[in-house]
mmCIF file of C-alpha atoms and ligand atoms in Angstrom:
data_model
loop_
_atom_site.group_PDB
_atom_site.id
_atom_site.type_symbol
_atom_site.label_atom_id
_atom_site.label_comp_id
_atom_site.label_asym_id
_atom_site.label_seq_id
_atom_site.Cartn_x
_atom_site.Cartn_y
_atom_site.Cartn_z
ATOM 1 C CA MET C 932 -2.729 -18.082 -6.342
ATOM 2 C CA ILE C 933 -0.427 -15.596 -4.755
ATOM 3 C CA TYR C 934 -2.316 -12.557 -3.526
ATOM 4 C CA ALA C 935 -0.065 -9.542 -3.582
ATOM 5 C CA ASP C 936 -2.537 -6.692 -3.507
ATOM 6 C CA ASN C 937 -3.033 -6.209 0.198
ATOM 7 C CA ALA C 938 -2.911 -2.389 -0.144
ATOM 8 C CA ALA C 939 -6.180 -2.708 -2.152
ATOM 9 C CA THR C 940 -7.813 -4.871 0.392
ATOM 10 C CA THR C 941 -7.034 -7.797 2.710
ATOM 11 C CA LYS C 942 -8.633 -11.115 3.527
ATOM 12 C CA MET C 943 -10.570 -11.009 6.764
ATOM 13 C CA SER C 944 -8.698 -12.824 9.603
ATOM 14 C CA LYS C 945 -10.328 -15.877 11.197
ATOM 15 C CA THR C 946 -10.333 -13.891 14.489
ATOM 16 C CA ALA C 947 -12.239 -11.035 12.889
ATOM 17 C CA ILE C 948 -14.775 -13.387 11.312
ATOM 18 C CA ALA C 949 -15.328 -15.170 14.637
ATOM 19 C CA ALA C 950 -15.807 -11.884 16.425
ATOM 20 C CA MET C 951 -18.371 -10.733 13.802
ATOM 21 C CA LEU C 952 -20.538 -13.805 13.522
ATOM 22 C CA PRO C 953 -22.580 -13.513 16.736
ATOM 23 C CA PHE C 954 -23.753 -10.035 15.685
ATOM 24 C CA LEU C 955 -25.073 -11.348 12.416
ATOM 25 C CA ASP C 956 -26.885 -14.108 14.280
ATOM 26 C CA GLU C 957 -28.179 -14.176 17.854
ATOM 27 C CA THR C 958 -27.040 -10.670 18.942
ATOM 28 C CA TYR C 959 -28.637 -8.858 16.035
ATOM 29 C CA GLY C 960 -30.339 -6.192 18.097
ATOM 30 C CA ASN C 961 -30.279 -2.514 17.327
ATOM 31 C CA PRO C 962 -27.927 -0.855 19.855
ATOM 32 C CA SER C 963 -30.436 1.890 20.364
ATOM 33 C CA GLY C 964 -33.016 -0.724 21.587
ATOM 34 C CA LEU C 965 -33.733 -0.815 25.297
ATOM 35 C CA TYR C 966 -34.233 -4.585 25.460
ATOM 36 C CA SER C 967 -31.378 -6.900 26.324
ATOM 37 C CA VAL C 968 -30.452 -7.977 22.804
ATOM 38 C CA GLY C 969 -30.055 -4.350 21.855
ATOM 39 C CA GLN C 970 -28.130 -3.502 25.007
ATOM 40 C CA LYS C 971 -25.785 -6.449 24.388
ATOM 41 C CA ALA C 972 -25.022 -5.011 20.926
ATOM 42 C CA LYS C 973 -24.544 -1.558 22.501
ATOM 43 C CA GLU C 974 -22.057 -3.003 25.009
ATOM 44 C CA ALA C 975 -20.116 -4.694 22.218
ATOM 45 C CA LEU C 976 -20.053 -1.456 20.267
ATOM 46 C CA GLU C 977 -18.628 0.465 23.247
ATOM 47 C CA GLY C 978 -16.171 -2.374 23.984
ATOM 48 C CA ALA C 979 -14.883 -2.116 20.359
ATOM 49 C CA ARG C 980 -14.560 1.695 20.768
ATOM 50 C CA GLN C 981 -12.525 1.221 23.912
ATOM 51 C CA THR C 982 -10.231 -1.405 22.250
ATOM 52 C CA ILE C 983 -9.585 0.787 19.250
ATOM 53 C CA ALA C 984 -9.011 3.908 21.351
ATOM 54 C CA ARG C 985 -6.524 2.065 23.547
ATOM 55 C CA LEU C 986 -4.632 0.691 20.499
ATOM 56 C CA ILE C 987 -4.021 4.138 19.045
ATOM 57 C CA GLY C 988 -3.538 6.089 22.245
ATOM 58 C CA ALA C 989 -6.888 7.895 22.217
ATOM 59 C CA ALA C 990 -9.854 8.210 24.584
ATOM 60 C CA PRO C 991 -13.001 6.199 23.631
ATOM 61 C CA ASN C 992 -15.047 9.403 23.093
ATOM 62 C CA GLU C 993 -12.558 10.501 20.551
ATOM 63 C CA ILE C 994 -13.395 7.573 18.236
ATOM 64 C CA LEU C 995 -16.229 7.852 15.682
ATOM 65 C CA PHE C 996 -17.237 4.842 13.580
ATOM 66 C CA THR C 997 -17.503 5.430 9.854
ATOM 67 C CA SER C 998 -17.961 3.385 6.694
ATOM 68 C CA GLY C 999 -14.181 3.488 6.007
ATOM 69 C CA GLY C 1000 -11.283 5.591 4.880
ATOM 70 C CA SER C 1001 -13.055 7.619 2.212
ATOM 71 C CA GLU C 1002 -15.804 8.754 4.620
ATOM 72 C CA GLY C 1003 -13.282 9.479 7.317
ATOM 73 C CA ASP C 1004 -11.139 11.639 4.978
ATOM 74 C CA ASN C 1005 -14.226 13.573 3.811
ATOM 75 C CA GLN C 1006 -15.575 14.183 7.288
ATOM 76 C CA ALA C 1007 -12.203 15.169 8.760
ATOM 77 C CA ILE C 1008 -11.317 17.588 5.966
ATOM 78 C CA LEU C 1009 -14.746 19.127 5.622
ATOM 79 C CA SER C 1010 -15.041 19.622 9.414
ATOM 80 C CA ALA C 1011 -11.682 21.321 9.743
ATOM 81 C CA ALA C 1012 -12.443 23.481 6.769
ATOM 82 C CA ALA C 1013 -15.747 24.573 8.300
ATOM 83 C CA LEU C 1014 -14.020 25.393 11.577
ATOM 84 C CA GLY C 1015 -11.477 27.480 9.674
ATOM 85 C CA LYS C 1016 -13.980 29.325 7.627
ATOM 86 C CA LYS C 1017 -15.791 30.490 10.768
ATOM 87 C CA LYS C 1018 -12.549 32.209 11.773
ATOM 88 C CA GLY C 1019 -11.935 33.549 8.248
ATOM 89 C CA LYS C 1020 -9.113 31.004 7.671
ATOM 90 C CA THR C 1021 -9.452 29.397 4.236
ATOM 91 C CA HIS C 1022 -5.934 28.142 3.454
ATOM 92 C CA ILE C 1023 -5.142 24.394 3.551
ATOM 93 C CA ILE C 1024 -1.866 22.542 3.093
ATOM 94 C CA SER C 1025 -1.639 19.010 1.697
ATOM 95 C CA ASP C 1026 0.725 17.215 -0.719
ATOM 96 C CA THR C 1027 0.726 15.799 -4.216
ATOM 97 C CA ILE C 1028 0.524 12.054 -3.463
ATOM 98 C CA GLU C 1029 -2.600 11.921 -1.321
ATOM 99 C CA HIS C 1030 -5.393 9.364 -1.948
ATOM 100 C CA HIS C 1031 -8.257 10.586 -4.099
ATOM 101 C CA ALA C 1032 -10.565 10.659 -0.997
ATOM 102 C CA VAL C 1033 -8.423 13.542 0.126
ATOM 103 C CA LEU C 1034 -7.581 15.145 -3.171
ATOM 104 C CA HIS C 1035 -11.155 15.162 -4.431
ATOM 105 C CA THR C 1036 -12.378 16.633 -1.174
ATOM 106 C CA LEU C 1037 -9.812 19.340 -1.454
ATOM 107 C CA LYS C 1038 -10.844 20.060 -5.036
ATOM 108 C CA LYS C 1039 -14.366 20.553 -3.844
ATOM 109 C CA LEU C 1040 -13.168 23.053 -1.205
ATOM 110 C CA GLU C 1041 -11.073 24.876 -3.767
ATOM 111 C CA LYS C 1042 -14.244 25.387 -5.820
ATOM 112 C CA GLU C 1043 -15.827 26.824 -2.675
ATOM 113 C CA GLY C 1044 -13.091 29.429 -2.264
ATOM 114 C CA PHE C 1045 -10.475 27.654 -0.242
ATOM 115 C CA GLU C 1046 -6.787 27.837 -1.289
ATOM 116 C CA VAL C 1047 -4.802 24.716 -1.171
ATOM 117 C CA THR C 1048 -0.961 24.450 -1.211
ATOM 118 C CA TYR C 1049 0.251 21.035 -2.333
ATOM 119 C CA LEU C 1050 3.710 20.269 -0.925
ATOM 120 C CA PRO C 1051 5.998 18.304 -3.164
ATOM 121 C CA ALA C 1052 6.703 14.664 -2.227
ATOM 122 C CA HIS C 1053 10.054 14.819 -4.024
ATOM 123 C CA GLU C 1054 11.801 11.912 -5.788
ATOM 124 C CA ASN C 1055 11.792 9.725 -2.682
ATOM 125 C CA GLY C 1056 8.032 10.152 -2.126
ATOM 126 C CA ILE C 1057 8.510 11.966 1.215
ATOM 127 C CA VAL C 1058 7.228 15.399 2.329
ATOM 128 C CA ARG C 1059 9.809 17.646 4.012
ATOM 129 C CA PRO C 1060 8.861 19.153 7.454
ATOM 130 C CA GLN C 1061 10.802 22.386 6.674
ATOM 131 C CA GLU C 1062 8.667 22.923 3.579
ATOM 132 C CA LEU C 1063 5.527 22.569 5.673
ATOM 133 C CA GLU C 1064 6.811 25.048 8.140
ATOM 134 C CA ASP C 1065 7.548 27.497 5.318
ATOM 135 C CA ALA C 1066 4.041 27.000 3.825
ATOM 136 C CA ILE C 1067 2.011 27.692 6.981
ATOM 137 C CA ARG C 1068 0.368 31.150 6.959
ATOM 138 C CA ASP C 1069 -1.752 33.051 9.392
ATOM 139 C CA ASP C 1070 -4.909 31.910 7.546
ATOM 140 C CA THR C 1071 -3.977 28.226 7.407
ATOM 141 C CA CYS C 1072 -6.735 26.174 9.021
ATOM 142 C CA LEU C 1073 -5.709 22.589 8.149
ATOM 143 C CA VAL C 1074 -2.752 20.467 7.176
ATOM 144 C CA THR C 1075 -3.611 17.011 5.726
ATOM 145 C CA VAL C 1076 -0.778 14.639 4.981
ATOM 146 C CA MET C 1077 -1.194 10.878 4.741
ATOM 147 C CA TYR C 1078 0.650 8.615 7.161
ATOM 148 C CA ALA C 1079 1.780 6.115 4.536
ATOM 149 C CA ASN C 1080 1.198 6.088 0.793
ATOM 150 C CA ASN C 1081 -0.976 3.403 -0.737
ATOM 151 C CA GLU C 1082 0.899 3.222 -4.045
ATOM 152 C CA ILE C 1083 4.531 3.540 -3.228
ATOM 153 C CA GLY C 1084 4.401 2.735 0.439
ATOM 154 C CA THR C 1085 6.467 5.695 1.665
ATOM 155 C CA ILE C 1086 6.032 6.677 5.298
ATOM 156 C CA GLN C 1087 5.796 10.369 6.026
ATOM 157 C CA PRO C 1088 7.494 12.044 9.040
ATOM 158 C CA ILE C 1089 4.135 12.445 10.816
ATOM 159 C CA ARG C 1090 5.462 13.222 14.253
ATOM 160 C CA ALA C 1091 7.605 16.095 12.953
ATOM 161 C CA LEU C 1092 4.773 17.443 10.716
ATOM 162 C CA GLY C 1093 2.360 17.211 13.682
ATOM 163 C CA GLU C 1094 4.785 19.117 15.912
ATOM 164 C CA ILE C 1095 4.930 21.978 13.451
ATOM 165 C CA CYS C 1096 1.116 22.099 13.168
ATOM 166 C CA ARG C 1097 0.766 22.151 16.945
ATOM 167 C CA LYS C 1098 3.281 24.957 17.227
ATOM 168 C CA HIS C 1099 1.290 27.053 14.877
ATOM 169 C CA SER C 1100 -2.090 25.907 16.272
ATOM 170 C CA VAL C 1101 -3.147 24.453 12.923
ATOM 171 C CA ILE C 1102 -5.397 21.355 12.836
ATOM 172 C CA PHE C 1103 -3.511 18.256 11.472
ATOM 173 C CA HIS C 1104 -5.337 15.464 9.756
ATOM 174 C CA THR C 1105 -3.643 12.271 8.554
ATOM 175 C CA ASP C 1106 -5.103 9.551 6.304
ATOM 176 C CA ALA C 1107 -3.704 6.653 8.205
ATOM 177 C CA VAL C 1108 -5.500 3.938 6.268
ATOM 178 C CA GLN C 1109 -2.252 2.269 5.120
ATOM 179 C CA ALA C 1110 -0.559 2.700 8.459
ATOM 180 C CA VAL C 1111 -2.994 1.552 11.164
ATOM 181 C CA GLY C 1112 -2.463 -2.057 11.931
ATOM 182 C CA HIS C 1113 0.801 -2.164 9.962
ATOM 183 C CA ILE C 1114 3.205 0.259 11.685
ATOM 184 C CA PRO C 1115 3.016 1.812 15.195
ATOM 185 C CA VAL C 1116 0.495 4.618 15.346
ATOM 186 C CA ASN C 1117 -0.114 6.691 18.406
ATOM 187 C CA VAL C 1118 -2.216 9.872 18.087
ATOM 188 C CA LYS C 1119 -0.656 11.526 21.177
ATOM 189 C CA ASP C 1120 3.013 10.857 20.233
ATOM 190 C CA ASP C 1121 2.289 11.684 16.572
ATOM 191 C CA ASN C 1122 0.657 15.096 17.484
ATOM 192 C CA VAL C 1123 -2.364 14.443 15.262
ATOM 193 C CA ASP C 1124 -5.794 16.049 15.711
ATOM 194 C CA LEU C 1125 -7.694 13.967 13.136
ATOM 195 C CA LEU C 1126 -6.888 10.507 11.827
ATOM 196 C CA CYS C 1127 -8.839 8.007 9.812
ATOM 197 C CA ALA C 1128 -8.430 4.290 9.246
ATOM 198 C CA SER C 1129 -10.316 1.515 7.439
ATOM 199 C CA ALA C 1130 -10.821 -2.088 8.691
ATOM 200 C CA HIS C 1131 -10.502 -3.863 5.332
ATOM 201 C CA LYS C 1132 -6.878 -2.755 5.087
ATOM 202 C CA PHE C 1133 -5.899 -4.677 8.208
ATOM 203 C CA HIS C 1134 -7.881 -7.923 7.870
ATOM 204 C CA GLY C 1135 -11.206 -6.519 9.084
ATOM 205 C CA PRO C 1136 -14.417 -6.303 6.994
ATOM 206 C CA LYS C 1137 -15.033 -3.848 4.182
ATOM 207 C CA GLY C 1138 -17.304 -0.866 4.687
ATOM 208 C CA VAL C 1139 -16.282 -0.002 8.205
ATOM 209 C CA GLY C 1140 -13.598 2.276 9.643
ATOM 210 C CA PHE C 1141 -13.070 4.923 12.254
ATOM 211 C CA LEU C 1142 -12.203 8.585 12.620
ATOM 212 C CA TYR C 1143 -10.211 9.837 15.584
ATOM 213 C CA ALA C 1144 -10.976 13.446 16.463
ATOM 214 C CA LYS C 1145 -9.043 14.954 19.350
ATOM 215 C CA ARG C 1146 -11.185 16.283 22.130
ATOM 216 C CA GLY C 1147 -12.005 19.928 21.283
ATOM 217 C CA VAL C 1148 -11.839 19.454 17.533
ATOM 218 C CA ARG C 1149 -15.539 19.767 16.534
ATOM 219 C CA LEU C 1150 -16.724 17.468 13.806
ATOM 220 C CA GLN C 1151 -19.459 18.149 11.339
ATOM 221 C CA ASN C 1152 -21.746 15.275 10.343
ATOM 222 C CA LEU C 1153 -21.944 14.221 6.745
ATOM 223 C CA ILE C 1154 -25.206 12.266 7.191
ATOM 224 C CA GLU C 1155 -28.294 13.773 8.774
ATOM 225 C CA GLY C 1156 -30.589 11.509 10.735
ATOM 226 C CA GLY C 1157 -30.615 9.762 14.136
ATOM 227 C CA ALA C 1158 -28.475 10.557 17.215
ATOM 228 C CA GLN C 1159 -26.076 7.635 16.736
ATOM 229 C CA GLU C 1160 -22.336 8.442 17.307
ATOM 230 C CA ARG C 1161 -23.283 11.477 19.385
ATOM 231 C CA GLY C 1162 -25.187 12.913 16.497
ATOM 232 C CA LEU C 1163 -22.068 13.018 14.303
ATOM 233 C CA ARG C 1164 -22.833 10.038 12.153
ATOM 234 C CA ALA C 1165 -26.490 9.058 11.731
ATOM 235 C CA GLY C 1166 -27.495 5.509 10.826
ATOM 236 C CA THR C 1167 -27.856 2.250 12.648
ATOM 237 C CA GLU C 1168 -24.387 1.162 13.644
ATOM 238 C CA ASN C 1169 -22.603 -1.677 11.755
ATOM 239 C CA VAL C 1170 -22.166 -3.517 15.008
ATOM 240 C CA GLY C 1171 -20.688 -6.831 13.557
ATOM 241 C CA GLY C 1172 -18.321 -4.894 11.376
ATOM 242 C CA ILE C 1173 -17.180 -2.621 14.161
ATOM 243 C CA VAL C 1174 -16.603 -5.554 16.576
ATOM 244 C CA ALA C 1175 -14.667 -7.351 13.825
ATOM 245 C CA MET C 1176 -12.646 -4.245 13.148
ATOM 246 C CA ALA C 1177 -11.576 -4.000 16.820
ATOM 247 C CA ALA C 1178 -10.689 -7.718 16.880
ATOM 248 C CA ALA C 1179 -8.647 -7.367 13.662
ATOM 249 C CA LEU C 1180 -6.788 -4.318 14.944
ATOM 250 C CA GLN C 1181 -5.995 -6.054 18.294
ATOM 251 C CA GLU C 1182 -4.584 -9.025 16.353
ATOM 252 C CA ALA C 1183 -2.596 -6.739 13.984
ATOM 253 C CA VAL C 1184 -1.065 -4.824 16.764
ATOM 254 C CA ASP C 1185 -0.275 -7.982 18.735
ATOM 255 C CA GLY C 1186 1.525 -9.486 15.701
ATOM 256 C CA MET C 1187 3.066 -6.263 14.396
ATOM 257 C CA GLU C 1188 6.604 -6.691 15.589
ATOM 258 C CA GLU C 1189 6.949 -10.165 14.241
ATOM 259 C CA ASN C 1190 5.113 -9.493 10.986
ATOM 260 C CA THR C 1191 7.236 -6.366 10.342
ATOM 261 C CA LYS C 1192 10.426 -8.398 10.639
ATOM 262 C CA LYS C 1193 9.159 -11.097 8.341
ATOM 263 C CA LEU C 1194 7.634 -8.757 5.758
ATOM 264 C CA THR C 1195 10.549 -6.435 5.620
ATOM 265 C CA ALA C 1196 12.842 -9.378 4.711
ATOM 266 C CA LEU C 1197 10.423 -10.563 2.061
ATOM 267 C CA ARG C 1198 10.021 -6.999 0.666
ATOM 268 C CA ASP C 1199 13.721 -6.588 0.342
ATOM 269 C CA ARG C 1200 14.072 -10.006 -1.290
ATOM 270 C CA LEU C 1201 11.482 -8.893 -3.833
ATOM 271 C CA ILE C 1202 13.224 -5.564 -4.387
ATOM 272 C CA ASP C 1203 16.586 -7.261 -4.852
ATOM 273 C CA GLY C 1204 15.145 -9.782 -7.243
ATOM 274 C CA LEU C 1205 13.195 -7.271 -9.425
ATOM 275 C CA SER C 1206 16.163 -4.883 -9.482
ATOM 276 C CA GLU C 1207 17.933 -7.551 -11.561
ATOM 277 C CA ILE C 1208 15.549 -6.610 -14.435
ATOM 278 C CA GLU C 1209 17.374 -4.094 -16.609
ATOM 279 C CA HIS C 1210 15.968 -0.585 -16.977
ATOM 280 C CA SER C 1211 13.765 -0.870 -13.857
ATOM 281 C CA ALA C 1212 13.573 1.224 -10.740
ATOM 282 C CA LEU C 1213 12.044 1.070 -7.283
ATOM 283 C CA ASN C 1214 9.465 3.802 -6.641
ATOM 284 C CA GLY C 1215 9.773 5.631 -3.366
ATOM 285 C CA ASP C 1216 12.316 5.580 -0.586
ATOM 286 C CA ALA C 1217 13.838 2.182 0.012
ATOM 287 C CA VAL C 1218 13.916 2.451 3.807
ATOM 288 C CA GLN C 1219 11.084 4.802 4.892
ATOM 289 C CA ARG C 1220 8.468 2.474 3.418
ATOM 290 C CA LEU C 1221 5.847 0.057 4.553
ATOM 291 C CA PRO C 1222 7.116 -3.408 5.296
ATOM 292 C CA SER C 1223 4.756 -4.937 2.783
ATOM 293 C CA ASN C 1224 5.127 -2.534 -0.163
ATOM 294 C CA VAL C 1225 7.142 -3.028 -3.326
ATOM 295 C CA SER C 1226 6.565 -0.629 -6.221
ATOM 296 C CA PHE C 1227 8.498 -0.728 -9.445
ATOM 297 C CA CYS C 1228 8.612 0.850 -12.908
ATOM 298 C CA PHE C 1229 9.809 -1.137 -15.862
ATOM 299 C CA GLU C 1230 10.726 0.794 -18.970
ATOM 300 C CA GLY C 1231 9.274 -0.165 -22.378
ATOM 301 C CA ILE C 1232 6.203 -1.999 -21.135
ATOM 302 C CA GLU C 1233 2.655 -1.263 -20.319
ATOM 303 C CA GLY C 1234 1.499 -1.919 -16.703
ATOM 304 C CA GLU C 1235 -2.021 -3.227 -17.604
ATOM 305 C CA SER C 1236 -0.607 -6.010 -19.849
ATOM 306 C CA LEU C 1237 1.860 -6.892 -17.132
ATOM 307 C CA LEU C 1238 -0.922 -7.261 -14.640
ATOM 308 C CA LEU C 1239 -3.115 -9.401 -16.910
ATOM 309 C CA LEU C 1240 -0.220 -11.761 -17.752
ATOM 310 C CA LEU C 1241 0.759 -12.016 -14.064
ATOM 311 C CA ASP C 1242 -2.826 -12.881 -13.329
ATOM 312 C CA ASP C 1243 -2.569 -15.698 -15.889
ATOM 313 C CA LEU C 1244 0.445 -16.992 -13.928
ATOM 314 C CA GLY C 1245 -1.511 -16.832 -10.636
ATOM 315 C CA VAL C 1246 -0.127 -13.550 -9.250
ATOM 316 C CA CYS C 1247 -2.593 -10.844 -8.173
ATOM 317 C CA ALA C 1248 -0.869 -7.429 -8.285
ATOM 318 C CA SER C 1249 -1.787 -3.899 -9.150
ATOM 319 C CA SER C 1250 -0.312 -1.029 -11.063
ATOM 320 C CA GLY C 1251 -1.014 1.536 -8.463
ATOM 321 C CA SER C 1252 -4.262 2.330 -6.782
ATOM 322 C CA ALA C 1253 -7.351 0.297 -7.497
ATOM 323 C CA CYS C 1254 -9.053 3.549 -8.361
ATOM 324 C CA THR C 1255 -6.570 4.387 -11.089
ATOM 325 C CA SER C 1256 -6.604 0.931 -12.797
ATOM 326 C CA GLY C 1257 -9.002 0.880 -15.704
ATOM 327 C CA SER C 1258 -8.219 4.497 -16.577
ATOM 328 C CA LEU C 1259 -5.554 5.415 -19.114
ATOM 329 C CA ASP C 1260 -4.059 8.156 -16.942
ATOM 330 C CA PRO C 1261 -0.929 7.123 -15.201
ATOM 331 C CA SER C 1262 -0.921 7.329 -11.456
ATOM 332 C CA HIS C 1263 -0.742 10.864 -10.080
ATOM 333 C CA VAL C 1264 1.641 9.572 -7.385
ATOM 334 C CA LEU C 1265 4.231 8.247 -9.846
ATOM 335 C CA LEU C 1266 3.957 11.526 -11.833
ATOM 336 C CA ALA C 1267 4.389 13.451 -8.579
ATOM 337 C CA ILE C 1268 7.651 11.750 -7.717
ATOM 338 C CA GLY C 1269 9.012 12.584 -11.122
ATOM 339 C CA ARG C 1270 8.347 9.509 -13.278
ATOM 340 C CA VAL C 1271 7.609 10.583 -16.857
ATOM 341 C CA HIS C 1272 4.307 9.356 -18.479
ATOM 342 C CA ASP C 1273 5.859 6.454 -20.389
ATOM 343 C CA VAL C 1274 7.773 5.157 -17.430
ATOM 344 C CA ALA C 1275 4.808 5.648 -15.062
ATOM 345 C CA HIS C 1276 2.692 3.452 -17.425
ATOM 346 C CA GLY C 1277 4.963 0.513 -16.770
ATOM 347 C CA SER C 1278 4.351 0.290 -12.991
ATOM 348 C CA LEU C 1279 3.795 -2.683 -10.752
ATOM 349 C CA ARG C 1280 2.649 -2.588 -7.099
ATOM 350 C CA LEU C 1281 3.079 -5.713 -5.009
ATOM 351 C CA THR C 1282 1.757 -5.582 -1.475
ATOM 352 C CA LEU C 1283 2.382 -8.744 0.579
ATOM 353 C CA GLY C 1284 0.184 -10.292 3.196
ATOM 354 C CA GLU C 1285 1.482 -11.543 6.496
ATOM 355 C CA ASP C 1286 1.113 -15.163 5.282
ATOM 356 C CA ALA C 1287 3.488 -14.730 2.322
ATOM 357 C CA THR C 1288 6.481 -16.974 2.106
ATOM 358 C CA GLU C 1289 9.970 -16.806 0.581
ATOM 359 C CA ALA C 1290 8.742 -19.207 -2.047
ATOM 360 C CA ASP C 1291 6.002 -16.794 -2.912
ATOM 361 C CA ALA C 1292 8.476 -13.939 -3.282
ATOM 362 C CA ASP C 1293 10.682 -16.057 -5.503
ATOM 363 C CA GLU C 1294 7.715 -17.131 -7.648
ATOM 364 C CA ILE C 1295 6.667 -13.487 -8.078
ATOM 365 C CA ILE C 1296 10.211 -12.564 -9.153
ATOM 366 C CA ARG C 1297 10.355 -15.451 -11.638
ATOM 367 C CA CYS C 1298 6.927 -14.601 -13.152
ATOM 368 C CA THR C 1299 7.661 -10.864 -13.338
ATOM 369 C CA LYS C 1300 11.031 -11.404 -15.115
ATOM 370 C CA GLN C 1301 9.342 -13.720 -17.567
ATOM 371 C CA VAL C 1302 6.411 -11.420 -18.312
ATOM 372 C CA VAL C 1303 8.516 -8.251 -18.592
ATOM 373 C CA ALA C 1304 10.869 -9.997 -21.082
ATOM 374 C CA HIS C 1305 7.925 -11.265 -23.070
ATOM 375 C CA LEU C 1306 6.239 -7.870 -23.235
ATOM 376 C CA ARG C 1307 9.459 -6.197 -24.207
ATOM 377 C CA SER C 1308 9.991 -8.718 -26.988
ATOM 378 C CA PHE C 1309 7.222 -7.147 -29.072
ATOM 379 C CA SER C 1310 7.123 -3.594 -27.653
ATOM 380 C CA PRO C 1311 7.790 -1.000 -30.282
ATOM 381 C CA VAL C 1312 8.873 1.474 -27.575
ATOM 382 C CA TRP C 1313 11.411 -1.042 -26.266
ATOM 383 C CA ARG C 1314 12.740 -1.766 -29.815
ATOM 384 C CA ASP C 1315 13.256 1.912 -30.461
ATOM 385 C CA LEU C 1316 15.088 2.356 -27.134
ATOM 386 C CA CYS C 1317 17.305 -0.655 -27.934
ATOM 387 C CA ASN C 1318 17.998 0.767 -31.414
ATOM 388 C CA GLY C 1319 19.057 4.107 -29.942
ATOM 389 C CA LYS C 1320 15.979 6.001 -31.130
ATOM 390 C CA GLY C 1321 15.399 7.611 -27.761
ATOM 391 C CA ASN C 1322 17.133 7.390 -24.447
ATOM 392 C CA PHE C 1323 16.583 5.021 -21.664
ATOM 393 C CA ILE C 1324 15.363 6.894 -18.592
ATOM 394 C CA LEU C 1325 15.708 4.183 -15.975
HETATM 395 C C1 LIG F 1573 -8.006 2.314 0.769
HETATM 396 C C2 LIG F 1573 -7.635 3.713 1.097
HETATM 397 C C3 LIG F 1573 -8.593 4.676 1.317
HETATM 398 C C4 LIG F 1573 -10.084 4.392 1.185
HETATM 399 O O1 LIG F 1573 -10.569 3.624 2.219
HETATM 400 P P1 LIG F 1573 -11.985 2.914 1.996
HETATM 401 O O2 LIG F 1573 -12.253 2.250 3.323
HETATM 402 O O3 LIG F 1573 -11.864 1.957 0.921
HETATM 403 O O4 LIG F 1573 -12.956 3.967 1.664
HETATM 404 C C5 LIG F 1573 -8.199 5.990 1.696
HETATM 405 N N1 LIG F 1573 -6.924 6.269 1.833
HETATM 406 C C6 LIG F 1573 -5.957 5.348 1.602
HETATM 407 C C7 LIG F 1573 -4.518 5.757 1.806
HETATM 408 C C8 LIG F 1573 -6.261 4.080 1.271
HETATM 409 O O5 LIG F 1573 -5.286 3.188 1.045
#
C-alpha cells in the first residue's frame, strides 16, 4: 500500500509512540494529584509545553493544550471576536479557502452580528497582502488566514500579513495545522498573535493539539470545569498525547531540512508525471506550496471513482479534504480558485509522507494514468468533449 493522504492524518512516529507509552502505563497519574505519580505526569506535561514553545519561538505560558486543530481554531476565533465585541469592533477578515473549522466558526459569528470579509485566494491559491491592507477597517477586530492550505498546499505570505495586522493593531490568527512540523514556523518572526496546530498532522497522536496565544491576548474557554490550563481549558490533561506531540514535533523540526529537500523532489516528480495526462492541471501555486502536496484536476472524470479505483490498486489518496469526501458538493477551495464545478469534481490530492520513495511516486503516476484513461473511456462527458460538444477547459 502507498499511503498518500498525509494531509488527512499521519502515522505516529516510533519516537512519538515510545514517548507516549509510559504515560499509559506506569506514569498514569493525574497531573493535578499531589502524590509523586501525579507530579511526574505534571512535570512531563510542563516539559512538553517548554519543548513546543521553544520549537515555535513562544514562551511556555503562551501554549495551551487542546484536542486538536478544530478546537484551536474555534477557541482562537471566538476569543478574538469576544475581545473585539467588548470594544464595539465586529468586523473580521478571512479568506475563501480556509478549513471548515474556521469557516463554520465565522458563519456562527455572522449569525451573531459580526461582519466577515473573505479575501480572494486568486487562481494561484494565495492571498494578497495589499488586499488585506485595503480591507482593514477601524472596526476590524480579527484577521484569520491559514498558514498553508490542506487541499491545494499553497503557503500564504503569513509574515507580510502579520506585519499589516500589527501595524493596524488587529489580532492575527493563523490555522497552522498543515504548516507546523512541515515548514519553518516562528510566531515572533511571523507576527502572529494566535496560532493553532494538531499533533496527528505531524506524526503525533490524534485528538491532541495546541493553541499559541501571545501574552496579552486574552483567551476565552470553550469548556467549563476545572482549573487545568490556567482555567482556559477544563478537563484532565491528555498527558500521554501531549508528551507524544512534543516528541513528534521535535523530531519533525530536526528532520525538516532533509525531509523538505527529499519531498520537494518527489512532489515535483509527481507533478511532472501527472502533467503528462492530457487535459489536466495542477491546483495552486507550483512553488509556494507544501513540499508534500500535489493537487490535480482531470477533466471528464469523477474524483470519487478515481479514488476508489486507486484504492483497488493500493494507492490511498483523497479528492480534497476528508470532510468534503462523501458529499456531492465539490471542494469550496477548488471553486474559490476558479475551477468550475465539473472540473472541480475530477480532483485528486496526493500528500506524501517522509518515507515515500521515487518508486512510490512512479507507481502513483502509473496507476493514476491507467485509472484516468479507464474512467474517460466510458465517461459521457469526456465523449462529448472529444466530439466537440462542449469545450475543454483544461
Ligand atoms: C486537519 C486540519 C484541521 C483540523 O484539525 P483536527 O486536529 O483534525 O481537529 C484544521 N485545519 C487544517 C488546515 C487542517 O488540515
